[in-house]
XYZ file of C-alpha atoms in Angstrom:
109
model
C -35.059 -45.832 -70.541
C -37.076 -47.897 -72.955
C -35.068 -50.907 -73.162
C -36.977 -54.263 -73.056
C -36.015 -57.552 -71.862
C -33.719 -59.481 -74.111
C -32.304 -55.860 -75.630
C -28.575 -56.103 -76.207
C -26.583 -53.202 -74.708
C -23.270 -52.772 -76.403
C -20.375 -51.416 -73.540
C -17.009 -50.352 -74.081
C -14.479 -49.794 -71.199
C -11.078 -49.942 -70.258
C -11.186 -52.137 -67.346
C -10.028 -55.569 -66.925
C -9.473 -58.210 -64.100
C -10.972 -57.097 -60.593
C -12.336 -53.743 -62.102
C -14.107 -55.579 -64.960
C -15.546 -58.106 -62.392
C -16.690 -55.125 -60.301
C -18.401 -53.313 -62.689
C -20.217 -56.426 -63.913
C -21.366 -57.109 -60.116
C -22.489 -53.657 -59.923
C -24.721 -54.124 -63.353
C -26.025 -57.381 -62.535
C -29.071 -56.387 -60.259
C -30.180 -54.183 -63.508
C -29.351 -57.000 -66.039
C -31.253 -59.334 -64.044
C -34.374 -57.012 -63.044
C -34.770 -55.746 -66.737
C -33.611 -58.931 -68.496
C -31.057 -57.185 -70.713
C -28.229 -58.547 -72.165
C -24.976 -56.799 -71.699
C -22.384 -57.206 -74.511
C -19.141 -55.808 -73.006
C -15.803 -55.268 -74.699
C -12.774 -54.517 -72.928
C -9.782 -52.560 -74.418
C -7.178 -49.805 -73.383
C -6.908 -48.548 -77.044
C -8.472 -45.382 -77.850
C -8.372 -46.318 -81.470
C -11.152 -48.955 -81.203
C -13.722 -46.402 -80.013
C -12.548 -44.189 -82.640
C -13.023 -46.774 -85.422
C -16.456 -47.798 -84.050
C -17.690 -44.363 -83.989
C -16.150 -43.711 -87.512
C -17.801 -46.772 -88.795
C -21.206 -45.908 -87.481
C -21.171 -48.711 -85.198
C -20.413 -46.971 -81.763
C -21.216 -48.841 -78.356
C -24.284 -47.939 -76.607
C -22.502 -47.000 -73.636
C -18.716 -46.206 -73.366
C -16.929 -45.545 -70.022
C -13.998 -43.496 -71.313
C -12.590 -40.031 -71.091
C -13.835 -36.579 -70.820
C -11.812 -35.923 -73.914
C -14.034 -38.208 -75.945
C -17.312 -36.421 -74.840
C -15.574 -33.044 -76.290
C -14.594 -35.077 -79.336
C -17.685 -36.922 -80.219
C -20.038 -34.258 -78.630
C -21.992 -33.810 -82.019
C -22.585 -37.606 -82.356
C -23.835 -38.052 -78.663
C -27.248 -37.867 -77.280
C -27.795 -35.895 -74.080
C -28.255 -37.714 -70.940
C -31.713 -36.034 -70.298
C -32.690 -37.412 -73.829
C -31.775 -40.566 -72.812
C -33.965 -40.583 -69.782
C -31.515 -39.773 -67.078
C -33.043 -37.232 -64.530
C -30.621 -34.377 -63.870
C -32.391 -33.519 -60.591
C -30.954 -36.950 -59.419
C -27.318 -35.716 -59.658
C -25.469 -33.281 -58.000
C -24.020 -30.284 -60.015
C -20.404 -31.531 -59.469
C -21.133 -34.631 -61.310
C -23.174 -33.169 -64.137
C -20.759 -30.066 -64.891
C -17.888 -32.474 -65.492
C -19.864 -34.142 -68.171
C -21.545 -31.334 -69.790
C -19.991 -30.022 -72.914
C -21.063 -26.948 -75.028
C -24.299 -26.646 -72.675
C -25.213 -30.298 -73.274
C -25.161 -32.820 -70.296
C -23.310 -35.784 -72.444
C -21.806 -38.021 -69.515
C -21.038 -38.820 -65.987
C -17.741 -38.651 -64.112
C -16.718 -42.724 -62.912
C -14.584 -43.956 -60.443
């Protein structure tokens, strides 16, 4: 919500190969419709996410483990603050990404 055409969205995920191709295929209609620029980075190294967060340059979107929701709960924006509509998701999906009463993420895969 609020992104404008030409905005760069940084994204960190653990996928490569076919999985990376598939996530980019899923995102392509959003990118095309909104004119966003996705800047992806793929790694399986947890230390990269930790380093980015500690440096104050976290990715806009991280596809990572629930453990990181707990680890960074004080640094994350709640999903509803970002424009996600909780009533669009089953409680099963929201509960897995809720930490300390804040809805911080969604399960994937």
